Amino acid sequence: MILYVMDTDHLSLYERGDPIIRNRILIIRQTASDSLAITVINVEEQCAGRLAQIRKATTTQALVFAYEKLKATLVLFSDIQVLDYDMRANDRFQEFREAGVRIGTQDLRIAAIALTHNATLLTRNLRDFERVPGLVIQDWSV
């Protein structure tokens, strides 16, 4: 069984209802729901975005909408496997940093988590993630 881990870009497309991503995820969830995951880094990024949206709301309508989006995001998180950033992932992250892998910190943490679980990372950010040795990546948005 292949474990697929969604990067934040694929998670965002899924939340927005992108038909290509939704259909592929639906098939996975119906056939092997435990083969799809996100990372705690995705949770951090999504929550930070939702909380920023709440703080920036200048109208009641915008505030209500922002809270609705936050709730929908939390419901999604409760319905999907969330992989930890543990010591193994941190060790992998540090190895890549010491080896000079130059991608964003959060992206490298996501890559480290995916690698510790022998997972395939679903992302549109092929340019950066291709720099991570051994990481298997796919773009389901095309």
XYZ file of N, CA and C in Angstrom:
426
model
N 0.841 -1.187 0.000
C 0.000 0.000 0.000
C 0.884 1.248 0.000
N 0.536 2.190 -0.831
C 1.247 3.462 -0.901
C 0.568 4.454 0.029
N 1.370 5.151 0.818
C 0.854 6.233 1.644
C 1.077 7.534 0.888
N 0.003 8.281 0.673
C 0.073 9.583 0.015
C -0.069 10.670 1.068
N 0.850 11.623 1.035
C 0.821 12.754 1.956
C 0.595 14.017 1.137
N -0.450 14.749 1.475
C -0.746 15.989 0.757
C 0.096 17.141 1.292
N 0.742 17.844 0.379
C 1.369 19.116 0.720
C 0.245 20.142 0.887
N 0.577 21.274 1.455
C -0.442 22.286 1.728
C -1.130 22.755 0.453
N -0.417 22.807 -0.666
C -1.068 23.260 -1.897
C -2.158 22.289 -2.348
N -1.909 20.994 -2.244
C -2.938 20.013 -2.608
C -4.083 20.015 -1.598
N -3.756 20.184 -0.333
C -4.788 20.272 0.697
C -5.699 21.470 0.442
N -5.114 22.593 0.068
C -5.903 23.797 -0.228
C -6.801 23.590 -1.443
N -6.267 22.945 -2.475
C -7.089 22.643 -3.653
C -8.249 21.728 -3.273
N -7.978 20.747 -2.437
C -9.025 19.839 -1.978
C -10.107 20.611 -1.231
N -9.697 21.492 -0.327
C -10.656 22.284 0.446
C -11.495 23.192 -0.446
N -10.892 23.696 -1.510
C -11.619 24.592 -2.421
C -12.491 23.831 -3.416
N -12.417 22.508 -3.382
C -13.286 21.707 -4.237
C -12.766 21.478 -5.643
N -11.461 21.576 -5.847
C -10.884 21.310 -7.164
C -11.336 19.923 -7.625
N -11.991 19.831 -8.798
C -12.581 18.546 -9.207
C -11.555 17.436 -9.438
N -10.408 17.760 -9.980
C -9.397 16.730 -10.238
C -8.883 16.159 -8.921
N -8.506 17.042 -8.016
C -7.984 16.601 -6.715
C -9.070 15.872 -5.930
N -10.261 16.445 -5.887
C -11.365 15.830 -5.126
C -11.642 14.409 -5.599
N -11.700 14.208 -6.919
C -11.989 12.877 -7.458
C -10.909 11.870 -7.092
N -9.656 12.266 -7.219
C -8.564 11.338 -6.903
C -8.544 11.007 -5.414
N -8.765 12.027 -4.584
C -8.789 11.811 -3.134
C -9.980 10.931 -2.755
N -11.123 11.171 -3.377
C -12.315 10.370 -3.096
C -12.058 8.894 -3.382
N -11.414 8.608 -4.492
C -11.099 7.220 -4.840
C -10.198 6.595 -3.778
N -9.172 7.319 -3.379
C -8.258 6.812 -2.341
C -9.007 6.568 -1.039
N -9.818 7.530 -0.640
C -10.512 7.417 0.647
C -11.532 6.280 0.641
N -12.114 5.966 -0.525
C -13.090 4.882 -0.602
C -12.424 3.507 -0.616
N -11.224 3.441 -1.181
C -10.574 2.141 -1.319
C -9.603 1.827 -0.189
N -8.915 2.847 0.309
C -7.930 2.632 1.383
C -7.740 3.940 2.140
N -8.672 4.234 3.016
C -8.674 5.538 3.688
C -7.417 5.785 4.513
N -6.761 4.715 4.951
C -5.546 4.900 5.742
C -4.315 5.161 4.881
N -4.496 5.259 3.572
C -3.359 5.523 2.691
C -3.259 6.998 2.305
N -4.022 7.854 2.973
C -3.977 9.291 2.711
C -3.732 10.021 4.020
N -2.831 11.000 3.981
C -2.500 11.733 5.203
C -2.075 13.155 4.874
N -2.029 13.951 5.919
C -1.392 15.261 5.886
C -0.380 15.256 7.033
N 0.344 16.352 7.181
C 1.312 16.439 8.272
C 0.878 17.510 9.262
N 1.450 17.431 10.446
C 1.177 18.449 11.453
C 1.673 19.818 10.964
N 2.617 19.830 10.038
C 3.088 21.090 9.449
C 1.973 21.708 8.615
N 1.237 20.879 7.860
C 0.076 21.379 7.113
C -0.943 21.991 8.053
N -1.166 21.320 9.174
C -2.128 21.820 10.162
C -1.691 23.200 10.643
N -0.414 23.330 10.969
C 0.111 24.624 11.414
C -0.100 25.704 10.354
N 0.257 25.392 9.104
C 0.129 26.381 8.029
C -1.324 26.771 7.785
N -2.200 25.777 7.735
C -3.614 26.067 7.487
C -4.225 26.874 8.634
N -3.926 26.486 9.864
C -4.475 27.222 11.020
C -3.940 28.645 11.067
N -2.664 28.822 10.776
C -2.090 30.172 10.760
C -2.806 31.038 9.729
N -3.079 30.467 8.557
C -3.799 31.204 7.527
C -5.217 31.551 7.943
N -5.898 30.586 8.537
C -7.279 30.830 8.987
C -7.317 31.883 10.090
N -6.394 31.816 11.041
C -6.364 32.798 12.133
C -6.008 34.189 11.615
N -5.123 34.262 10.631
C -4.800 35.558 10.022
C -6.027 36.140 9.331
N -6.801 35.284 8.667
C -8.028 35.723 8.004
C -9.012 36.281 9.034
N -9.113 35.666 10.183
C -9.999 36.152 11.252
C -9.518 37.510 11.754
N -8.216 37.621 11.998
C -7.665 38.886 12.510
C -7.822 40.031 11.522
N -7.762 39.734 10.232
C -7.832 40.777 9.206
C -9.259 41.140 8.805
N -10.238 40.399 9.270
C -11.636 40.657 8.892
C -12.039 42.055 9.354
N -12.594 42.818 8.424
C -12.994 44.195 8.747
C -14.503 44.381 8.736
N -15.216 43.349 8.337
C -16.676 43.418 8.353
C -17.216 42.187 9.071
N -18.435 42.294 9.525
C -19.073 41.151 10.186
C -19.158 39.974 9.237
N -19.516 40.253 7.988
C -19.638 39.186 6.992
C -18.293 38.477 6.795
N -17.221 39.240 6.709
C -15.894 38.649 6.532
C -15.496 37.829 7.758
N -15.845 38.313 8.931
C -15.512 37.603 10.163
C -16.271 36.283 10.264
N -17.558 36.318 9.965
C -18.373 35.100 9.991
C -17.825 34.094 8.983
N -17.507 34.569 7.787
C -16.952 33.693 6.754
C -15.631 33.081 7.222
N -14.785 33.888 7.836
C -13.482 33.401 8.302
C -13.646 32.317 9.364
N -14.589 32.516 10.267
C -14.833 31.485 11.288
C -15.428 30.219 10.671
N -16.267 30.364 9.660
C -16.807 29.189 8.968
C -15.679 28.388 8.315
N -14.736 29.096 7.695
C -13.601 28.430 7.054
C -12.724 27.725 8.100
N -12.527 28.376 9.242
C -11.748 27.754 10.313
C -12.416 26.460 10.775
N -13.715 26.512 10.976
C -14.431 25.313 11.423
C -14.341 24.202 10.379
N -14.538 24.545 9.108
C -14.457 23.541 8.042
C -13.069 22.902 8.000
N -12.056 23.702 8.219
C -10.694 23.187 8.231
C -10.487 22.226 9.398
N -10.981 22.591 10.568
C -10.849 21.715 11.736
C -11.603 20.403 11.545
N -12.769 20.463 10.919
C -13.532 19.242 10.630
C -12.737 18.346 9.687
N -12.129 18.944 8.668
C -11.309 18.166 7.740
C -10.159 17.486 8.479
N -9.491 18.225 9.362
C -8.373 17.651 10.110
C -8.814 16.474 10.978
N -10.034 16.517 11.465
C -10.508 15.431 12.325
C -10.848 14.180 11.524
N -10.910 14.323 10.202
C -11.339 13.228 9.341
C -10.192 12.657 8.501
N -8.971 13.069 8.798
C -7.842 12.604 8.000
C -6.660 12.324 8.927
N -5.870 11.351 8.548
C -4.683 11.000 9.326
C -3.676 12.161 9.308
N -3.188 12.558 10.478
C -2.198 13.635 10.590
C -0.894 13.019 11.092
N 0.151 13.134 10.276
C 1.449 12.568 10.635
C 2.242 13.550 11.492
N 2.910 13.019 12.504
C 3.667 13.831 13.455
C 5.011 14.287 12.900
N 5.490 15.383 13.460
C 6.889 15.780 13.311
C 7.588 15.251 14.555
N 8.176 14.068 14.415
C 8.786 13.405 15.563
C 10.312 13.475 15.466
N 10.989 12.781 16.354
C 12.453 12.820 16.371
C 13.053 12.257 15.085
N 12.437 11.226 14.532
C 12.953 10.676 13.268
C 12.860 11.711 12.159
N 11.727 12.402 12.092
C 11.564 13.442 11.074
C 12.541 14.586 11.323
N 12.714 14.955 12.579
C 13.647 16.032 12.897
C 15.084 15.651 12.528
N 15.453 14.397 12.798
C 16.795 13.936 12.421
C 16.987 14.009 10.911
N 15.979 13.577 10.180
C 16.041 13.633 8.713
C 16.147 15.080 8.249
N 15.344 15.955 8.835
C 15.380 17.386 8.527
C 16.793 17.935 8.742
N 17.389 17.624 9.882
C 18.733 18.118 10.197
C 19.770 17.574 9.213
N 19.639 16.315 8.822
C 20.552 15.731 7.831
C 20.491 16.506 6.523
N 19.285 16.831 6.088
C 19.136 17.580 4.839
C 19.707 18.984 4.959
N 19.490 19.625 6.091
C 20.046 20.967 6.317
C 21.576 20.921 6.257
N 22.159 19.931 6.953
C 23.618 19.790 6.969
C 24.170 19.447 5.592
N 23.371 18.739 4.777
C 23.791 18.388 3.420
C 23.602 19.545 2.439
N 23.004 20.632 2.900
C 22.843 21.808 2.047
C 21.607 21.807 1.172
N 20.613 20.992 1.502
C 19.360 21.015 0.742
C 18.688 22.357 1.017
N 18.479 23.126 -0.034
C 17.974 24.491 0.115
C 16.540 24.621 -0.388
N 15.624 24.333 0.514
C 14.218 24.647 0.270
C 13.686 25.243 1.568
N 12.478 25.752 1.539
C 11.901 26.370 2.720
C 11.845 25.413 3.902
N 11.950 25.983 5.085
C 11.975 25.186 6.313
C 10.744 24.301 6.443
N 9.563 24.885 6.242
C 8.340 24.087 6.394
C 8.260 22.993 5.330
N 8.652 23.320 4.102
C 8.655 22.310 3.044
C 9.615 21.177 3.380
N 10.776 21.522 3.915
C 11.743 20.481 4.257
C 11.235 19.620 5.413
N 10.517 20.218 6.335
C 9.918 19.422 7.419
C 8.866 18.458 6.864
N 8.041 18.943 5.945
C 7.035 18.078 5.313
C 7.726 16.931 4.579
N 8.786 17.247 3.841
C 9.536 16.214 3.123
C 10.115 15.189 4.092
N 10.663 15.654 5.199
C 11.247 14.742 6.191
C 10.191 13.806 6.768
N 9.017 14.343 7.039
C 7.925 13.505 7.550
C 7.532 12.461 6.509
N 7.358 12.894 5.263
C 6.984 11.959 4.196
C 8.023 10.847 4.060
N 9.283 11.211 4.095
C 10.339 10.207 3.953
C 10.378 9.229 5.120
N 10.135 9.694 6.326
C 10.157 8.771 7.468
C 9.007 7.770 7.410
N 7.993 8.091 6.624
C 6.848 7.181 6.461
C 6.868 6.475 5.103
N 7.966 6.619 4.361
C 8.081 6.040 3.012
C 6.883 6.411 2.153
N 6.466 7.657 2.244
C 5.255 8.119 1.565
C 5.586 8.862 0.278
N 4.573 8.963 -0.565
C 4.629 9.789 -1.763
C 4.001 11.130 -1.423
N 4.722 12.208 -1.716
C 4.230 13.545 -1.421
C 3.472 14.093 -2.619
N 2.245 14.541 -2.384
C 1.425 15.149 -3.428
C 1.607 16.655 -3.346
N 2.172 17.247 -4.407
C 2.473 18.673 -4.398
C 2.544 19.221 -5.815
N 2.282 20.518 -5.928
C 2.523 21.212 -7.195
C 3.918 21.828 -7.206
N 4.560 21.864 -6.062
C 5.858 22.511 -5.907
C 6.988 21.539 -6.250
N 6.987 21.089 -7.488
C 7.973 20.098 -7.912
C 9.381 20.672 -7.889
N 9.519 21.938 -8.263
C 10.836 22.577 -8.362
C 11.607 22.470 -7.044
N 10.953 22.767 -5.940
C 11.634 22.702 -4.645
C 11.774 21.269 -4.141
N 10.697 20.516 -4.173
C 10.740 19.183 -3.575
C 11.626 18.210 -4.348
N 11.876 18.471 -5.636
C 12.801 17.621 -6.398
C 14.224 17.713 -5.857
N 14.511 18.719 -5.068
C 15.850 18.897 -4.483
C 16.094 17.977 -3.283
N 15.054 17.314 -2.815
C 15.175 16.466 -1.618
C 15.487 15.035 -2.056
N 16.696 14.557 -1.751
C 17.078 13.207 -2.183
C 16.147 12.130 -1.625
N 15.728 11.235 -2.529
C 14.924 10.090 -2.118
C 13.438 10.341 -1.982
N 13.020 11.599 -2.090
C 11.598 11.917 -1.918
C 10.830 11.607 -3.200
N 9.757 10.837 -3.072
C 8.881 10.529 -4.206
C 7.762 11.560 -4.207
N 7.602 12.244 -5.344
C 6.589 13.297 -5.441
C 5.707 13.080 -6.660
N 4.463 13.521 -6.538
C 3.511 13.508 -7.647
C 2.679 14.774 -7.575
N 2.274 15.247 -8.753
C 1.374 16.396 -8.836
C 0.048 15.895 -9.387
N -0.966 15.832 -8.534
C -2.283 15.357 -8.955
C -3.151 16.478 -9.494
N -2.639 17.687 -9.563
C -3.465 18.806 -10.022
C -3.483 18.930 -11.541
N -2.681 18.137 -12.224
C -2.608 18.230 -13.689
C -3.420 17.146 -14.350
